[in-house]
Short mmCIF file of C-alpha atoms in Angstrom, two decimals:
data_model
loop_
_atom_site.label_atom_id
_atom_site.label_comp_id
_atom_site.label_asym_id
_atom_site.label_seq_id
_atom_site.Cartn_x
_atom_site.Cartn_y
_atom_site.Cartn_z
CA MET C 28 123.12 77.55 113.61
CA SER C 29 126.12 79.77 114.13
CA ALA C 30 125.69 83.55 113.79
CA HIS C 31 127.78 83.92 110.66
CA ASP C 32 126.60 85.55 107.40
CA ASN C 33 127.34 82.49 105.31
CA THR C 34 125.04 80.24 107.40
CA PRO C 35 121.78 79.75 105.45
CA GLY C 36 119.01 81.78 106.94
CA ARG C 37 121.27 84.11 108.89
CA PHE C 38 121.66 87.87 108.46
CA GLY C 39 124.57 88.59 110.69
CA ALA C 40 123.36 87.50 114.18
CA TYR C 41 119.71 87.54 113.12
CA GLY C 42 117.36 85.04 111.50
CA GLY C 43 117.74 81.30 111.95
CA ARG C 44 115.06 78.68 112.59
CA TYR C 45 113.46 78.37 115.99
CA VAL C 46 110.50 76.00 115.41
CA PRO C 47 108.97 72.82 116.81
CA GLU C 48 110.57 69.59 115.55
CA THR C 49 107.33 68.80 113.62
CA LEU C 50 107.94 71.73 111.27
CA VAL C 51 111.57 71.09 110.45
CA ALA C 52 110.79 68.55 107.60
CA ALA C 53 108.19 70.93 106.14
CA LEU C 54 110.76 73.83 106.14
CA ASP C 55 113.43 71.57 104.61
CA GLU C 56 110.91 70.52 101.88
CA LEU C 57 110.06 74.17 101.17
CA ASP C 58 113.72 75.12 101.04
CA ARG C 59 114.50 72.25 98.59
CA ALA C 60 111.61 73.29 96.32
CA TYR C 61 112.65 76.90 96.42
CA GLN C 62 116.34 76.22 95.72
CA GLN C 63 115.33 73.97 92.74
CA ALA C 64 112.85 76.60 91.52
CA LYS C 65 115.55 79.26 91.67
CA ARG C 66 117.66 77.27 89.18
CA ASP C 67 114.74 76.38 86.92
CA PRO C 68 114.30 78.77 83.98
CA GLY C 69 110.73 77.40 83.51
CA PHE C 70 109.79 78.54 87.03
CA HIS C 71 111.08 82.08 86.35
CA ARG C 72 109.31 82.24 82.95
CA GLU C 73 106.00 81.26 84.53
CA LEU C 74 106.38 83.62 87.50
CA ASP C 75 107.43 86.50 85.21
CA ALA C 76 104.36 85.92 82.98
CA LEU C 77 102.02 85.89 85.99
CA LEU C 78 103.53 89.05 87.45
CA ARG C 79 103.19 90.75 84.09
CA ASP C 80 99.78 89.50 82.82
CA PHE C 81 97.94 88.71 86.04
CA ALA C 82 99.39 91.10 88.59
CA GLY C 83 100.30 94.01 86.31
CA ARG C 84 104.09 94.43 86.60
CA PRO C 85 106.14 96.46 86.01
CA THR C 86 104.45 99.12 88.19
CA PRO C 87 105.07 102.72 87.18
CA LEU C 88 107.60 105.06 88.79
CA TYR C 89 105.62 108.25 88.99
CA PHE C 90 107.04 111.74 89.44
CA ALA C 91 104.78 113.41 92.07
CA ARG C 92 105.18 116.95 90.66
CA ASN C 93 102.47 118.64 92.75
CA LEU C 94 103.73 117.17 96.00
CA THR C 95 107.31 118.01 95.04
CA ASP C 96 106.32 121.68 94.30
CA GLN C 97 104.32 121.99 97.51
CA LEU C 98 107.14 120.73 99.71
CA GLY C 99 109.71 122.78 97.87
CA GLY C 100 112.75 120.51 98.00
CA ALA C 101 113.86 117.14 96.63
CA LYS C 102 112.07 115.58 93.67
CA ILE C 103 109.63 112.86 94.88
CA TYR C 104 108.98 109.74 92.80
CA LEU C 105 106.36 107.15 93.83
CA LYS C 106 106.85 103.51 93.14
CA ARG C 107 103.27 102.51 92.45
CA GLU C 108 102.81 99.09 94.01
CA ASP C 109 99.22 100.21 94.83
CA LEU C 110 98.47 99.69 91.20
CA LEU C 111 99.01 95.91 91.33
CA HIS C 112 96.14 93.48 91.15
CA THR C 113 94.54 93.17 94.67
CA GLY C 114 95.90 96.65 95.57
CA ALA C 115 99.27 96.01 97.22
CA HIS C 116 102.71 94.56 96.78
CA LYS C 117 101.63 91.30 98.55
CA ILE C 118 100.63 89.59 95.26
CA ASN C 119 104.34 89.38 94.16
CA ASN C 120 105.18 86.89 96.93
CA CYS C 121 101.85 85.07 96.81
CA LEU C 122 102.29 84.15 93.15
CA GLY C 123 105.84 82.88 93.82
CA GLN C 124 104.73 80.75 96.80
CA ALA C 125 101.72 79.46 94.88
CA LEU C 126 103.98 78.09 92.21
CA LEU C 127 106.12 76.41 94.93
CA THR C 128 102.95 74.95 96.58
CA ARG C 129 102.01 73.32 93.31
CA ARG C 130 105.56 72.11 92.83
CA MET C 131 105.41 70.41 96.29
CA GLY C 132 102.15 68.76 95.38
CA LYS C 133 100.18 70.38 98.19
CA LYS C 134 96.50 71.35 97.77
CA ARG C 135 95.78 73.39 100.86
CA VAL C 136 97.15 76.78 101.76
CA ILE C 137 96.98 78.63 105.10
CA ALA C 138 98.03 82.27 105.71
CA GLU C 139 97.85 84.95 108.38
CA THR C 140 96.84 88.55 107.64
CA GLY C 141 96.79 91.85 109.53
CA ALA C 142 95.56 94.55 107.14
CA GLY C 143 93.99 91.87 104.99
CA GLN C 144 96.06 92.67 101.87
CA HIS C 145 98.12 89.48 102.26
CA GLY C 146 95.01 87.49 102.91
CA VAL C 147 93.35 88.84 99.81
CA ALA C 148 96.41 88.12 97.72
CA THR C 149 96.56 84.57 99.12
CA ALA C 150 92.85 83.97 98.46
CA THR C 151 93.38 85.35 94.97
CA VAL C 152 96.25 82.95 94.03
CA CYS C 153 94.38 80.05 95.71
CA ALA C 154 91.36 80.76 93.46
CA LEU C 155 93.64 80.92 90.41
CA PHE C 156 95.54 77.71 91.29
CA GLY C 157 92.59 75.75 92.70
CA PHE C 158 93.89 75.37 96.29
CA ASP C 159 91.80 75.23 99.45
CA CYS C 160 92.48 78.41 101.43
CA VAL C 161 92.17 79.24 105.13
CA VAL C 162 93.26 82.68 106.36
CA TYR C 163 93.74 83.47 110.02
CA MET C 164 93.02 87.01 111.10
CA GLY C 165 92.83 88.71 114.47
CA SER C 166 89.22 89.72 115.34
CA GLU C 167 90.43 93.28 116.08
CA ASP C 168 91.79 93.44 112.49
CA MET C 169 88.63 91.81 111.04
CA GLU C 170 86.71 94.70 112.58
CA ARG C 171 89.05 97.30 111.11
CA GLN C 172 89.26 95.68 107.69
CA GLN C 173 85.78 94.35 106.95
CA LEU C 174 86.05 95.06 103.29
CA ASN C 175 89.04 92.72 102.91
CA VAL C 176 87.32 90.04 104.96
CA PHE C 177 84.49 90.01 102.46
CA ARG C 178 86.93 90.03 99.49
CA MET C 179 88.64 86.98 100.85
CA ARG C 180 85.33 85.21 101.31
CA LEU C 181 84.11 86.16 97.83
CA LEU C 182 87.34 84.63 96.46
CA GLY C 183 86.45 81.37 98.23
CA ALA C 184 88.71 81.51 101.27
CA GLU C 185 87.64 80.61 104.78
CA VAL C 186 88.55 83.43 107.22
CA ARG C 187 89.02 82.33 110.74
CA GLY C 188 88.91 85.00 113.41
CA VAL C 189 91.40 84.84 116.26
CA ASP C 190 90.26 86.06 119.74
CA SER C 191 93.41 85.37 121.74
CA GLY C 192 96.04 87.90 122.84
CA SER C 193 95.85 91.34 121.22
CA ARG C 194 93.56 89.83 118.48
CA THR C 195 95.94 91.16 115.80
CA LEU C 196 98.60 89.85 113.44
CA LYS C 197 100.87 88.16 115.97
CA ASP C 198 97.94 86.13 117.27
CA ALA C 199 96.89 85.22 113.71
CA ILE C 200 100.46 83.93 113.02
CA ASN C 201 100.29 81.78 116.24
CA GLU C 202 97.02 80.11 115.06
CA ALA C 203 98.40 79.55 111.52
CA MET C 204 101.50 77.91 113.00
CA ARG C 205 99.27 75.62 115.13
CA ASP C 206 97.28 74.63 112.04
CA TRP C 207 100.46 73.96 110.06
CA VAL C 208 101.92 71.68 112.78
CA THR C 209 98.69 69.64 112.65
CA HIS C 210 98.30 69.47 108.80
CA VAL C 211 101.95 69.66 107.67
CA ARG C 212 101.78 66.98 104.99
CA THR C 213 98.95 68.45 102.92
CA THR C 214 99.32 72.16 103.75
CA HIS C 215 101.68 74.93 102.73
CA TYR C 216 101.89 78.00 105.06
CA LEU C 217 102.04 81.04 102.79
CA LEU C 218 103.75 83.51 105.15
CA GLY C 219 103.26 87.12 104.08
CA SER C 220 106.37 88.90 105.26
CA VAL C 221 110.17 88.61 105.59
CA LEU C 222 109.67 87.00 109.02
CA GLY C 223 109.60 83.52 110.46
CA ALA C 224 111.97 80.60 110.14
CA TYR C 225 114.43 80.09 107.26
CA PRO C 226 113.80 80.00 104.31
CA TYR C 227 110.88 82.49 104.59
CA PRO C 228 112.79 85.79 105.17
CA GLU C 229 115.08 85.15 102.22
CA MET C 230 112.43 83.65 99.92
CA VAL C 231 109.79 86.34 100.52
CA ARG C 232 112.53 88.96 99.92
CA ASP C 233 113.46 87.39 96.58
CA PHE C 234 109.89 87.45 95.45
CA HIS C 235 109.71 91.22 96.22
CA ARG C 236 113.13 92.13 94.75
CA CYS C 237 111.33 93.05 91.50
CA ILE C 238 110.30 96.33 93.21
CA SER C 239 113.90 97.74 93.46
CA ARG C 240 114.98 96.00 90.30
CA GLU C 241 112.32 97.93 88.37
CA SER C 242 112.73 101.19 90.23
CA ARG C 243 116.50 101.21 89.53
CA GLU C 244 115.91 100.80 85.77
CA GLN C 245 113.09 103.29 85.75
CA MET C 246 115.22 105.86 87.70
CA MET C 247 118.05 105.45 85.19
CA GLU C 248 115.66 105.98 82.32
CA LYS C 249 113.99 109.04 83.87
CA GLU C 250 116.89 110.77 85.59
CA GLY C 251 120.00 109.05 84.34
CA ARG C 252 121.14 108.29 87.89
CA LEU C 253 120.15 106.53 91.11
CA PRO C 254 117.98 108.24 93.72
CA ASP C 255 119.52 109.84 96.83
CA ALA C 256 117.01 108.10 99.14
CA VAL C 257 114.52 105.21 99.11
CA ILE C 258 111.75 105.36 101.74
CA ALA C 259 109.34 102.53 102.63
CA CYS C 260 107.07 101.69 105.56
CA VAL C 261 108.17 98.65 107.69
CA GLY C 262 105.83 96.27 109.51
CA GLY C 263 107.35 92.83 109.03
CA GLY C 264 109.21 94.49 106.28
CA SER C 265 108.45 92.79 102.98
CA ASN C 266 107.69 95.84 100.89
CA ALA C 267 110.64 97.67 102.36
CA ILE C 268 113.17 94.94 101.73
CA GLY C 269 111.78 94.66 98.15
CA ALA C 270 112.18 98.39 97.68
CA PHE C 271 115.72 98.47 99.24
CA TYR C 272 117.35 95.24 98.08
CA GLU C 273 118.94 96.15 94.71
CA TYR C 274 120.22 99.37 96.19
CA ILE C 275 122.01 97.83 99.19
CA PRO C 276 125.41 97.65 97.40
CA GLN C 277 125.07 101.30 96.39
CA GLY C 278 126.24 103.18 99.44
CA THR C 279 125.26 106.51 98.04
CA VAL C 280 121.55 105.65 98.22
CA LYS C 281 120.06 106.23 101.70
CA LEU C 282 117.65 103.49 102.72
CA ILE C 283 115.00 104.67 105.16
CA GLY C 284 112.43 102.36 106.84
CA VAL C 285 109.48 103.94 108.59
CA GLU C 286 107.90 102.13 111.54
CA ALA C 287 104.59 102.83 113.23
CA GLY C 288 105.10 105.50 115.85
CA GLY C 289 101.52 105.08 116.97
CA ARG C 290 100.05 107.44 119.49
CA GLY C 291 102.91 107.72 122.05
CA ALA C 292 106.30 106.64 123.20
CA GLY C 293 105.16 104.19 125.87
CA ILE C 294 105.26 100.44 125.46
CA GLY C 295 101.93 99.34 123.91
CA GLU C 296 101.38 102.77 122.30
CA HIS C 297 103.43 102.10 119.13
CA ALA C 298 105.11 99.44 116.96
CA ALA C 299 108.56 100.96 116.54
CA ARG C 300 110.79 97.93 117.22
CA PHE C 301 114.01 99.93 116.96
CA ARG C 302 112.71 102.51 119.36
CA GLY C 303 111.87 100.16 122.19
CA GLY C 304 112.74 96.60 121.14
CA VAL C 305 115.54 94.28 122.06
CA PRO C 306 116.81 91.24 120.20
CA GLY C 307 114.86 88.07 120.95
CA VAL C 308 113.07 85.13 119.33
CA LEU C 309 109.48 85.39 118.11
CA GLN C 310 107.65 83.02 115.73
CA GLY C 311 110.62 81.20 114.43
CA THR C 312 113.24 83.92 114.01
CA TYR C 313 115.73 85.97 116.05
CA SER C 314 115.30 89.70 115.53
CA TYR C 315 114.28 92.87 117.42
CA VAL C 316 111.16 92.35 119.51
CA LEU C 317 109.06 94.66 121.57
CA GLN C 318 108.88 93.21 125.10
CA ASP C 319 107.79 94.32 128.51
CA ASP C 320 110.00 94.23 131.60
CA ALA C 321 109.04 90.57 132.23
CA GLY C 322 110.15 89.61 128.74
CA GLN C 323 106.57 89.09 127.54
CA ILE C 324 105.72 90.14 124.01
CA ALA C 325 104.41 93.71 124.30
CA LEU C 326 101.11 94.90 122.91
CA THR C 327 101.44 97.22 119.97
CA HIS C 328 99.33 99.92 118.43
CA SER C 329 99.12 101.55 114.97
CA VAL C 330 96.33 103.27 113.09
CA SER C 331 97.32 100.90 110.26
CA ALA C 332 96.52 97.21 110.76
CA GLY C 333 99.53 96.11 108.67
CA LEU C 334 102.29 97.75 110.83
CA ASP C 335 101.36 96.74 114.40
CA TYR C 336 103.58 93.66 114.70
CA PRO C 337 105.95 93.35 117.66
CA SER C 338 108.94 92.10 115.71
CA ILE C 339 110.65 92.92 112.43
CA GLY C 340 112.25 90.91 109.63
CA PRO C 341 115.82 89.72 110.57
CA GLU C 342 117.42 91.24 107.46
CA HIS C 343 116.11 94.64 108.61
CA ALA C 344 117.68 94.01 112.00
CA ALA C 345 121.04 93.36 110.31
CA LEU C 346 120.66 96.48 108.06
CA HIS C 347 119.91 98.52 111.14
CA ASP C 348 122.85 97.31 113.18
CA SER C 349 125.30 97.74 110.28
CA GLY C 350 124.02 101.29 109.73
CA ARG C 351 123.25 100.51 106.00
CA ALA C 352 119.58 101.49 106.55
CA GLU C 353 118.10 104.00 108.86
CA TYR C 354 114.79 103.32 110.72
CA VAL C 355 112.56 106.06 111.88
CA ALA C 356 108.92 106.22 113.07
CA ALA C 357 105.81 108.18 111.97
CA SER C 358 102.93 108.74 114.33
CA ASP C 359 99.31 107.87 113.58
CA GLU C 360 98.66 111.61 113.27
CA GLU C 361 101.52 112.14 110.82
CA ALA C 362 100.42 109.11 108.65
CA LEU C 363 96.80 110.39 108.53
CA ALA C 364 97.99 113.85 107.46
CA ALA C 365 100.26 112.40 104.80
CA CYS C 366 97.47 110.25 103.43
CA LYS C 367 95.20 113.34 103.10
CA LEU C 368 98.05 115.38 101.57
CA LEU C 369 98.83 112.84 98.85
CA ALA C 370 95.14 112.48 98.07
CA ARG C 371 94.75 116.21 97.67
CA THR C 372 98.01 116.97 95.78
CA GLU C 373 98.28 113.94 93.51
CA GLY C 374 94.86 112.32 93.45
CA ILE C 375 96.38 109.16 94.99
CA ILE C 376 94.93 107.72 98.19
CA PRO C 377 97.62 105.50 99.73
CA ALA C 378 97.14 102.72 102.26
CA LEU C 379 97.67 103.89 105.84
CA GLU C 380 100.78 101.68 106.00
CA SER C 381 102.30 103.45 102.93
CA SER C 382 101.19 106.76 104.39
CA HIS C 383 103.94 106.33 107.07
CA ALA C 384 106.49 106.40 104.24
CA ILE C 385 104.89 109.47 102.67
CA ALA C 386 105.01 111.16 106.10
CA GLU C 387 108.77 110.69 106.22
CA ALA C 388 109.16 112.12 102.68
CA VAL C 389 107.13 115.15 103.78
CA LYS C 390 109.65 115.67 106.63
CA ARG C 391 112.77 115.15 104.54
CA ALA C 392 112.15 116.63 101.12
CA PRO C 393 112.06 120.30 102.18
CA LYS C 394 115.49 119.92 103.81
CA MET C 395 117.01 118.47 100.66
CA ALA C 396 118.28 120.25 97.51
CA LYS C 397 115.98 120.62 94.47
CA ASP C 398 118.21 118.33 92.39
CA GLU C 399 118.09 115.54 94.93
CA ILE C 400 115.70 112.59 94.45
CA ILE C 401 113.56 110.49 96.82
CA VAL C 402 111.75 107.32 95.79
CA VAL C 403 108.86 106.45 98.06
CA ASN C 404 107.39 102.96 97.85
CA VAL C 405 103.63 103.23 97.86
CA SER C 406 103.07 99.67 98.96
CA GLY C 407 99.29 99.66 98.79
CA ARG C 408 96.18 101.68 98.01
CA GLY C 409 93.83 103.17 100.62
CA ASP C 410 90.43 101.59 99.69
CA LYS C 411 90.74 99.08 102.54
CA ASP C 412 91.21 101.91 105.08
CA MET C 413 88.07 103.97 104.29
CA GLY C 414 86.39 102.83 107.50
CA ILE C 415 89.34 104.07 109.59
CA LEU C 416 89.71 107.27 107.51
CA VAL C 417 86.05 108.15 107.93
CA LYS C 418 86.43 107.85 111.74
CA GLU C 419 89.83 109.56 112.07
CA LEU C 420 89.67 112.42 109.56
CA LYS C 421 86.05 113.52 110.15
CA LEU C 422 85.98 115.34 106.76
#
């Protein structure tokens, strides 16, 4: 594939499809099913009905008055993806891909998960649609996210622990890819972020576009204008691209992605791809990747299980290079403090991933004028993180 924008699956130089020959037919089949579905009004009707009646869309855009008053600057609105069924934005994409799985006549679904929210959402749609479900999860993440492991099992999914590598999301994806190569005829790989080979980055983005589509309309209703900034946390980047996408043509709206700054600047101490990463290929796509001096994939760290991935979605790489979006990092400490602050000012306990976005709003709002507006995407709720919060906050 050439590196031009009009090539399917390319975002500037990034994206593409770097996979074993055995997966090309499966990706072509998925792409065909998706392109047909996009043109099928019946598909959109069914997906819209599921998003509304099963998942709980539209999600509210909530004015965080207490937090705004405390910070003393810009108005802060929260896009409440945490209120969706299963507790995070992940259900948007899982419902879309479940409909495609049925369309392709497949009966078995596999997925990878880090924080467990994508695994729970996958297990949820598999229960709803009657698919067999296997979720791969790093054993380190299983330890951190025991509640979600049990939720998946309760929903009927088989959770397979992965003990290789760093025992986190990257390793879970490797195992899921191995499974897919072996069972490609019967199995759909329900990838949970805007990563991987074409058509995944584009397709997953499209299933999350509803976030910014709604927030734009809600902003116009509430304030009569677009926000000055939209802030979202970025692991692979699915909630962020969903929160940004409809604003990309509006140059006046700042788009700010917040990566995991972890516990230090050294390689292995964080997961800030734009701070220490260089372009490379990982798990099917060309994007920024954290690597060591020998070109090996670097270990990553974040207090949140959903942000410690060594690469980032290719569309984010293109937005970064073009300057259309800005990418910053919040440390573990800042995310934990932001989580506690939102809990105590607004009575909302965000996921530790989303707390990174809140942390950036806490830094920015006081430096902005009182008539300026920030929208923060609260991608998930904090129930799943209680074990980590108990340990870290020592309240």
